Short mmCIF file of C-alpha atoms in Angstrom, two decimals:
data_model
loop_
_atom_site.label_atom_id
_atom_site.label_comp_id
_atom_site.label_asym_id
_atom_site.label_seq_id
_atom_site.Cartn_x
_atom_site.Cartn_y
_atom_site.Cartn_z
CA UNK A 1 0.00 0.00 0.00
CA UNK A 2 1.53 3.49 -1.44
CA UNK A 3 0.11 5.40 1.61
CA UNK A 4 -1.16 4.24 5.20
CA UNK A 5 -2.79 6.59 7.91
CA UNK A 6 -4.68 8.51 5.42
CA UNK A 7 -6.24 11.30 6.51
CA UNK A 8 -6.95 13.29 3.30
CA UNK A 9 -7.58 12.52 -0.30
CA UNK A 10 -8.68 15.45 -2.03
CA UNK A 11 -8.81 16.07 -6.48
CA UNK A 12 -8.10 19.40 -6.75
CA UNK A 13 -9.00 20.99 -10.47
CA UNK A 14 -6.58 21.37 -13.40
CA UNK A 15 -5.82 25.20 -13.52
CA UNK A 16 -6.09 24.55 -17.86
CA UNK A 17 -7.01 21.73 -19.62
CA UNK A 18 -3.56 20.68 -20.34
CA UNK A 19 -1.95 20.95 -16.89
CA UNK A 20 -2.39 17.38 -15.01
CA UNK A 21 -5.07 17.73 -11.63
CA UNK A 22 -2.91 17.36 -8.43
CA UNK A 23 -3.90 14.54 -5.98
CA UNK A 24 -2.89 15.57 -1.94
CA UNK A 25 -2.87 13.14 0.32
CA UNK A 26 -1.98 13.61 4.24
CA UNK A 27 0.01 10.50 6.25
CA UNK A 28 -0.42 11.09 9.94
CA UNK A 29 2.05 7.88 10.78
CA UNK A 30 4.93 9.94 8.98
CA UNK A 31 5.55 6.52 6.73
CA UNK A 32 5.63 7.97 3.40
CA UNK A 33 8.98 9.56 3.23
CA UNK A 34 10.67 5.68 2.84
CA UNK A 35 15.04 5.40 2.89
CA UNK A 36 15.23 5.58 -0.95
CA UNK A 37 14.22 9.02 -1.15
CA UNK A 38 16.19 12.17 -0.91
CA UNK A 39 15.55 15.38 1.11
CA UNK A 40 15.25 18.81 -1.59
CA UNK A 41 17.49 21.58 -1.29
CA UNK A 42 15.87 24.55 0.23
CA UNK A 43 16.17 28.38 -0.47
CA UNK A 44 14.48 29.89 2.91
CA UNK A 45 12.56 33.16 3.30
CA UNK A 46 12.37 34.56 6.62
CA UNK A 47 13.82 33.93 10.25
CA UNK A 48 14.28 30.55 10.38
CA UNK A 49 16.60 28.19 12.49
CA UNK A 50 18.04 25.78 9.89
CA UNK A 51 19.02 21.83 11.31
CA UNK A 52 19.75 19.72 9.09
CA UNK A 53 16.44 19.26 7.60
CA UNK A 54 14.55 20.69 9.67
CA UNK A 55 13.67 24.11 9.95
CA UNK A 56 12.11 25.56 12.88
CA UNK A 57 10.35 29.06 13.47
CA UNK A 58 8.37 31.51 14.98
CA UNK A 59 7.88 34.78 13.37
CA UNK A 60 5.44 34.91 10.56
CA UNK A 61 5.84 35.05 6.85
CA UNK A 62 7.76 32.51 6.38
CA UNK A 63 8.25 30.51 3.21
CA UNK A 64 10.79 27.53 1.61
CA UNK A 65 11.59 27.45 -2.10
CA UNK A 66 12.45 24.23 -3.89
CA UNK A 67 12.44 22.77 -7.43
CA UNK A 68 12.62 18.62 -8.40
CA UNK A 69 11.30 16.56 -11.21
CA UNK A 70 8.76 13.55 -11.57
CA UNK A 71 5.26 13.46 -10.53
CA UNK A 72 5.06 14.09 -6.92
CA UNK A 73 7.15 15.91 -3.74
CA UNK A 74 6.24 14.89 -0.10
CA UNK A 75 6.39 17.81 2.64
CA UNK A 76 6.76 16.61 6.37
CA UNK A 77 5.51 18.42 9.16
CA UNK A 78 5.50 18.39 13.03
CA UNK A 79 2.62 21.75 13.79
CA UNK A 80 -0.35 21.63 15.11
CA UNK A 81 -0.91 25.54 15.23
CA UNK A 82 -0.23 27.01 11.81
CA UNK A 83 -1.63 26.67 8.45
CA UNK A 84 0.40 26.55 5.46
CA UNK A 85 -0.26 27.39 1.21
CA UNK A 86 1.80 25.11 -1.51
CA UNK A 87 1.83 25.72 -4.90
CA UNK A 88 3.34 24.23 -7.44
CA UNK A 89 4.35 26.09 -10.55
CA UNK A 90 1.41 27.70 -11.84
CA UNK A 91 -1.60 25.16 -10.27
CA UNK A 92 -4.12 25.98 -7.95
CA UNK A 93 -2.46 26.29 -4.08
CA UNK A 94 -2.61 23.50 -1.60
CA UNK A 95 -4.30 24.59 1.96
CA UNK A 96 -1.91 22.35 4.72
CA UNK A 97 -3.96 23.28 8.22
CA UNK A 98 -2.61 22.59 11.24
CA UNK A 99 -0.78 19.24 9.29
CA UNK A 100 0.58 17.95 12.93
CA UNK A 101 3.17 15.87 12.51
CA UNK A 102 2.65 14.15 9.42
CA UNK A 103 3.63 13.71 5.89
CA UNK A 104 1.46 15.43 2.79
CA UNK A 105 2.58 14.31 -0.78
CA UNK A 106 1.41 16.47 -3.61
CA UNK A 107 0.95 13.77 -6.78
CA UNK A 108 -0.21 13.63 -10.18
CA UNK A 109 2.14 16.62 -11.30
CA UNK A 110 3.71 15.45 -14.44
CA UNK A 111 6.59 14.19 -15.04
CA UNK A 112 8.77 16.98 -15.59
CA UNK A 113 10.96 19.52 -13.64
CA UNK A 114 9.05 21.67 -11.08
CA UNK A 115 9.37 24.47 -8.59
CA UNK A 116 7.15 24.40 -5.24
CA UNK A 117 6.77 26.63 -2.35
CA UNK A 118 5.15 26.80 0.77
CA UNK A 119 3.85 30.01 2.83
CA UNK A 120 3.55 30.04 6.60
CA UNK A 121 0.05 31.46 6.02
CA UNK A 122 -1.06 31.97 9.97
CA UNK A 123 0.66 33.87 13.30
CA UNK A 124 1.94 31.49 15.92
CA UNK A 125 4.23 33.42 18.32
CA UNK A 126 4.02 31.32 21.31
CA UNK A 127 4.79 28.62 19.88
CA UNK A 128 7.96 26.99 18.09
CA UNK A 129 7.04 24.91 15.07
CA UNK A 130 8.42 22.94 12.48
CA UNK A 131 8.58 22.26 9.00
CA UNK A 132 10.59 19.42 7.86
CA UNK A 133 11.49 19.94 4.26
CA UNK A 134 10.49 18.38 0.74
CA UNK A 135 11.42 14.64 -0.33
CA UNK A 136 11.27 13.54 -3.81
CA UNK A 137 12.79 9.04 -5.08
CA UNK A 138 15.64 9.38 -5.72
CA UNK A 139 17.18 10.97 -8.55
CA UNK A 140 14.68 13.82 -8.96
CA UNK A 141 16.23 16.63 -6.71
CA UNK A 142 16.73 19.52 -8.38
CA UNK A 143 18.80 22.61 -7.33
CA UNK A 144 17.16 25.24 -4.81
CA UNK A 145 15.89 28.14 -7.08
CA UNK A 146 18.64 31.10 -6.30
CA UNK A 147 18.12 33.61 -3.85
CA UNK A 148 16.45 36.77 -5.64
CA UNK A 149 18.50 39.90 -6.40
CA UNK A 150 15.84 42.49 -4.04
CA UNK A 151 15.96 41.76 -0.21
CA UNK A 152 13.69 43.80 1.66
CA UNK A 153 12.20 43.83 5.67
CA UNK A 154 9.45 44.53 7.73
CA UNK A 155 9.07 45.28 11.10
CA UNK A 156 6.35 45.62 12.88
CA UNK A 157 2.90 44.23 14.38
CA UNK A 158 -0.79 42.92 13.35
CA UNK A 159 -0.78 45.16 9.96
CA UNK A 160 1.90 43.44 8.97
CA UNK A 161 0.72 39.79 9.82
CA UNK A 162 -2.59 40.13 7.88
CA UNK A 163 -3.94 39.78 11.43
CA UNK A 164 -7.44 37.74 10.96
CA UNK A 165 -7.71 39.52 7.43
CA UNK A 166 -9.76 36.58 5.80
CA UNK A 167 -12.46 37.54 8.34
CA UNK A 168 -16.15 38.94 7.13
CA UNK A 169 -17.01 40.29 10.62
CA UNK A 170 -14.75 42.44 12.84
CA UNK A 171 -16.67 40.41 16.04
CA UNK A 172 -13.43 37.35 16.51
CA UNK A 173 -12.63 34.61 18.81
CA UNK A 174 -8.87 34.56 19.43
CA UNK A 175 -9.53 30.80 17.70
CA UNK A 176 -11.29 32.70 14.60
CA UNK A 177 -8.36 35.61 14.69
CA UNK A 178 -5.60 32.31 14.12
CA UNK A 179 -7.68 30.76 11.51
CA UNK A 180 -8.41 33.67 9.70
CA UNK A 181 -5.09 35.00 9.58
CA UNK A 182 -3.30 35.78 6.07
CA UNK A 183 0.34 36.78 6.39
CA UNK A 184 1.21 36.16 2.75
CA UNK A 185 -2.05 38.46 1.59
CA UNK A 186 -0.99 41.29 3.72
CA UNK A 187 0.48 44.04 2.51
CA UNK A 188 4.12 43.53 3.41
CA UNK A 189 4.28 40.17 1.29
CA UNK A 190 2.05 41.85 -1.48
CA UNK A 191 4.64 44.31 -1.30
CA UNK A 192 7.65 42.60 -1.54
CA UNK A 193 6.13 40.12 -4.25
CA UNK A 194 5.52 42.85 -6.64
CA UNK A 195 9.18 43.89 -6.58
CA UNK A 196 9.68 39.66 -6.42
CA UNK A 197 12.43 40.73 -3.32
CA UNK A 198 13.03 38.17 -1.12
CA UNK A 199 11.69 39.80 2.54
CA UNK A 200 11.44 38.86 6.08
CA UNK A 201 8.05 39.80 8.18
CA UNK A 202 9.67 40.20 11.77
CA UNK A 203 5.85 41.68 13.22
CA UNK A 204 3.93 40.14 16.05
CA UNK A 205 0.42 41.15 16.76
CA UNK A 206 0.16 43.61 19.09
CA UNK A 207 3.54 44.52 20.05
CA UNK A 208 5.03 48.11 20.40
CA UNK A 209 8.78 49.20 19.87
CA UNK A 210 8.66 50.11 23.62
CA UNK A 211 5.02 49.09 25.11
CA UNK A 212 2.58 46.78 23.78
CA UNK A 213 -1.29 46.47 23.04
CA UNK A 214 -2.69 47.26 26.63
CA UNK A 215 0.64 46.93 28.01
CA UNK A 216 0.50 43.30 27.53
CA UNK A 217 3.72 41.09 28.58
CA UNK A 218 5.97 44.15 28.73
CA UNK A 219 9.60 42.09 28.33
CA UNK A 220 8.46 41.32 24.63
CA UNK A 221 8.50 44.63 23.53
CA UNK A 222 9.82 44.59 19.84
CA UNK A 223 12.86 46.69 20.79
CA UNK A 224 13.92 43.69 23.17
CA UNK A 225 12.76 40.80 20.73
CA UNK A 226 14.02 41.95 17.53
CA UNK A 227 17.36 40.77 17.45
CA UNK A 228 16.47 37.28 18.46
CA UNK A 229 16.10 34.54 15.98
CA UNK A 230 12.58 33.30 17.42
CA UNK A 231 10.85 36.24 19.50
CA UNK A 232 10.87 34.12 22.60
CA UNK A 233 14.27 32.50 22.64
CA UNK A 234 17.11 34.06 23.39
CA UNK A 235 19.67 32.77 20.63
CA UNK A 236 20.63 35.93 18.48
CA UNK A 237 19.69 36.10 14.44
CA UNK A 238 22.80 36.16 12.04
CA UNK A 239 22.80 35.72 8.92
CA UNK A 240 25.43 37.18 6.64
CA UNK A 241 23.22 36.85 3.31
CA UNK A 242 20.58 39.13 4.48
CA UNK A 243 21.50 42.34 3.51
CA UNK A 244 18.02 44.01 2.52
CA UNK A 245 18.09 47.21 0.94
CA UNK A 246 15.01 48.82 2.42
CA UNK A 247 13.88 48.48 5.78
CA UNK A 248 10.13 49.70 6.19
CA UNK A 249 9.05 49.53 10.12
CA UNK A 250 5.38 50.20 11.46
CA UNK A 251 5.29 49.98 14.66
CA UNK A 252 1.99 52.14 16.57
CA UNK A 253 0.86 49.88 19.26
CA UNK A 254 2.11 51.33 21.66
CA UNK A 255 -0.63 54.26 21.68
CA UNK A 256 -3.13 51.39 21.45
CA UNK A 257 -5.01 50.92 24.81
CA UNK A 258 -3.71 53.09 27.16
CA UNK A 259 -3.90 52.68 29.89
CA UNK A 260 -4.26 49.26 30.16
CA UNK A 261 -3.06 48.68 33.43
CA UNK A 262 -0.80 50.73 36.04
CA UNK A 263 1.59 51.88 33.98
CA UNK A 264 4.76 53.52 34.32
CA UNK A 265 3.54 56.16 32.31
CA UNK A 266 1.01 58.49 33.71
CA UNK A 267 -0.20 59.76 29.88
CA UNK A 268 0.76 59.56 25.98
CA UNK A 269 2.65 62.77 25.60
CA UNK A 270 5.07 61.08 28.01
CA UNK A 271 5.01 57.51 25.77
CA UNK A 272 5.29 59.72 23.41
CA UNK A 273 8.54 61.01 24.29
CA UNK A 274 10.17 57.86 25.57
CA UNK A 275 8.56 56.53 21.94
CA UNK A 276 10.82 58.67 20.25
CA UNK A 277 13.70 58.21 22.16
CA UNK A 278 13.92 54.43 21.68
CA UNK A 279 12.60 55.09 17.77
CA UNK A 280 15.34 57.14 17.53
CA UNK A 281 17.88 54.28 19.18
CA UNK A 282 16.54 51.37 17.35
CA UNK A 283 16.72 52.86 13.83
CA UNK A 284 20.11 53.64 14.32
CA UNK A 285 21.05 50.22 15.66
CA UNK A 286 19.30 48.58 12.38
CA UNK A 287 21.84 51.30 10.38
CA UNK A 288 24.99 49.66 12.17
CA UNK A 289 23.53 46.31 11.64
CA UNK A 290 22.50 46.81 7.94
CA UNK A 291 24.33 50.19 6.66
CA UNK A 292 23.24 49.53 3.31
CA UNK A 293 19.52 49.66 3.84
CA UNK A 294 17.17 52.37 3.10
CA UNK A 295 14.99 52.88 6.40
CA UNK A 296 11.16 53.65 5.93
CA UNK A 297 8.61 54.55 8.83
CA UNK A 298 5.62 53.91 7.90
CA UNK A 299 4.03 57.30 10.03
CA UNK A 300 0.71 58.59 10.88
CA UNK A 301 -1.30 60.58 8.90
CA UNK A 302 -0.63 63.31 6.31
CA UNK A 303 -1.61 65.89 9.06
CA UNK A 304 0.23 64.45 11.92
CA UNK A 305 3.03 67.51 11.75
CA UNK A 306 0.44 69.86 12.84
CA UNK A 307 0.67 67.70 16.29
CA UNK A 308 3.84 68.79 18.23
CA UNK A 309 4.04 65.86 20.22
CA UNK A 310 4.43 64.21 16.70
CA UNK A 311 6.08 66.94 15.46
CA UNK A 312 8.88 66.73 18.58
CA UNK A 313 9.40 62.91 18.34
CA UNK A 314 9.97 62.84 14.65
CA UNK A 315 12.80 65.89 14.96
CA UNK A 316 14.24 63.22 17.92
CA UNK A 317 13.89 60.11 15.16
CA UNK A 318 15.50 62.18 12.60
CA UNK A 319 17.88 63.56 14.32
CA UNK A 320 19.13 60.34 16.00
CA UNK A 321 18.95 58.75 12.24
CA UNK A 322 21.05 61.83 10.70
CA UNK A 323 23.94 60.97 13.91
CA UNK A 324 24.04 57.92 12.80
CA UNK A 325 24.79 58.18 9.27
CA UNK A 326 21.43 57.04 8.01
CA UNK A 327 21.91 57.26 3.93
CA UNK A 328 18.17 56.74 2.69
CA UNK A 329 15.52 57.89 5.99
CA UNK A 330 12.22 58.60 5.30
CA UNK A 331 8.53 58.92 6.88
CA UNK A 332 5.47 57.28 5.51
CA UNK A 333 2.51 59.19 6.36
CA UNK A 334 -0.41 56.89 5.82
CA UNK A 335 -3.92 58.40 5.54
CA UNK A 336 -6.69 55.76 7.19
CA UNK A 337 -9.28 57.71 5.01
CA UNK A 338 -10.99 54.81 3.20
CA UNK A 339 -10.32 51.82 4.13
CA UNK A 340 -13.29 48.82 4.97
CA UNK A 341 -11.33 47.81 8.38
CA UNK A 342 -13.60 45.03 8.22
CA UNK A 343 -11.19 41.82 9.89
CA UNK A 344 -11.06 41.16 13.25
CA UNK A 345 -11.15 43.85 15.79
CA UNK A 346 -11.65 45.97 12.73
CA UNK A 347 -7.91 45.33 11.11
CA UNK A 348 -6.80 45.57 7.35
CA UNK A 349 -9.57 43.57 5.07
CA UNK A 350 -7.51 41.94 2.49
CA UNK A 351 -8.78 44.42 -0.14
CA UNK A 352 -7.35 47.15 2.77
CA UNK A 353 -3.99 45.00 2.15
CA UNK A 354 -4.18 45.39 -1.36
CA UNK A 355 -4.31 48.85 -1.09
CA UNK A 356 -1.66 49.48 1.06
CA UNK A 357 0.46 47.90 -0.77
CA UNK A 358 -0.57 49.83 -3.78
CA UNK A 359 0.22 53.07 -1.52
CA UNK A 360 3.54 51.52 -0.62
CA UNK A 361 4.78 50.44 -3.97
CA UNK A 362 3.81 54.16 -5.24
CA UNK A 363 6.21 55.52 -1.96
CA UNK A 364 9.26 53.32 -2.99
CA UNK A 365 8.82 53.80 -6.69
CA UNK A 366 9.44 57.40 -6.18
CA UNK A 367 12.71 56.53 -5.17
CA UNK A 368 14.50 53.78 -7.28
CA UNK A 369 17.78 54.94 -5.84
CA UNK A 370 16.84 52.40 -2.64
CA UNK A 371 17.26 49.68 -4.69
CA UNK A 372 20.96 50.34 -5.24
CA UNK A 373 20.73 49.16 -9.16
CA UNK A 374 19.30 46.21 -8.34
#
């Protein structure tokens, strides 16, 4: 028997009449990766911890990038939490939710050379999971498609995750917010797929660069978990091939329900100024660590200069950025005129995303120069 355990069996439709109808089948016993077969070579997208094959992770927007040949590719898993999009070449996408730890073999592809990838689609920051690469028989590994020319990051919070963005009402259970999650439909993967960049989404829902959503768990500000490879592990990120050249950071939570608690600020004009402070700090620590990137705040709106509290804190960013030798700094005002706001707890809708990233593209376009000729 090919497969045993089978949980799925699913035809999914030719995308044209000539290109072969892809058969998915899920193995929850992990028996369908057998000793003749031979793990794929894997370019990675995002923050990811890399052993062997397995690759482990927390922060959203991930994705792996492989290409083989022959009719099928099997992708193990060990996650209960996230859900995860494959496509193959030009077919329909694959849904994998919440695989467990199991095997899922895409079949019926053809029999010649293909490329596949797979999106982290959902948010799971409390959580480490893992994804434990492609298999193809043996013989039928091809090489991992090349990393792309364009690198660009994000930083930031639930914008930036396509926080329950698939939702039709903003009324969501913190189960409904997970499922409905769409990190690859937001606007920071829209964004970076239109210039096809390779990008990182370091964002968590709800966190601040100095105090989060309600002041919730205050040590996991994103100033403190930035530099970490998984938000809530210590070990440090390095990677000497990431060298994006534009940086765009949103990062307004910490304005978001205040007060939430006792806090050790007694009003906004004084997060405010500790806001900028740290703003200030952090950009020009992302300058030493990347010199060669373009930095973009994404700001508030188009009338926010007439605020001085606003007005104050961005002459602190500025100035902090200017000290440090910042090349390429610039501020994003983003007008919230027009948008449905129609996910959960009234976040992005994905036409919202798609608009954003319209807004975005038309900021970075003005300046081609970030790209530095690439």
């Amino acid at each position: 028997m090919l497969f045993r355990h089978l949980a799925l069996l699913l035809w999914f439709a030719a995308a044209t009449d000539s290109a072969p109808p892809q058969l998915v089948v899920t193995d929850s016993g992990n028996h369908s990766v057998t000793r003749d077969m031979q793990p794929l070579a894997v370019h990675v997208g995002g923050r990811v911890e890399v052993s062997g094959r397995s690759y482990r992770h927390q922060w959203p927007g991930v994705y792996f990038e492989a290409a083989f040949k022959g009719d099928r590719v099997i992708l193990r898993f060990d996650d209960t939490a996230n859900e995860y999009r494959a496509q193959i070449d030009d077919l329909p996408p694959v849904t994998i939710a919440q695989p467990g730890k199991g095997d899922v073999t895409i079949a019926a592809l053809g029999a010649g050379a293909h490329r596949i990838r797979l999106d982290k689609v959902t948010e799971s920051i409390n959580v480490t999971t893992l994804f434990g690469g492609f298999y193809v028989p043996a013989g039928k590994a091809l090489p991992a498609p090349r990393p792309r020319k364009r690198q660009i990051e994000f930083i930031g919070d639930s914008a930036m995750t396509g926080y329950g963005a698939r939702s039709p009402k903003p009324e969501c259970s913190a189960e409904e917010v997970r499922l409905r999650t769409d990190t690859p439909r937001a606007f920071a993967a829209l964004t970076a797929r239109h210039y096809d960049a390779d990008y990182q989404i370091n964002a968590v829902s709800g966190r601040g660069l100095i105090r989060n959503f309600g002041d919730a768990v205050p040590d996991l500000v994103m100033s403190r978990i930035y530099p970490h490879l998984s938000p809530r592990e210590p070990a440090p990120y390095a990677d000497k091939s990431w060298r994006p050249q534009i940086i765009v950071i949103k990062l307004q939570a910490d304005f978001v329900g205040f007060p939430g608690k006792p806090e050790r600020w007694k009003s906004l004009d004084q997060v405010m100024i500790d806001y900028a402070r740290a703003y200030g700090a952090f950009v020009a620590d992302l300058h030493r660590r990347q010199p060669q990137a373009a930095i973009l705040l994404w700001w508030f709106g188009p009338d926010a200069s007439s605020n001085p509290q606003i007005a104050a804190a961005q002459a602190t960013i500025s100035d902090a950025a200017a000290k440090a030798g910042v090349k390429y700094f610039g501020y994003l005002p983003f007008a919230n005129t027009g948008l449905e706001s129609t996910a959960c707890h009234n976040h992005f809708s994905l036409a919202d995303h798609q608009n954003a990233a319209e807004w975005l593209e038309r900021e970075i376009d003005g300046h081609p120069e970030y790209w530095s000729g690439r």
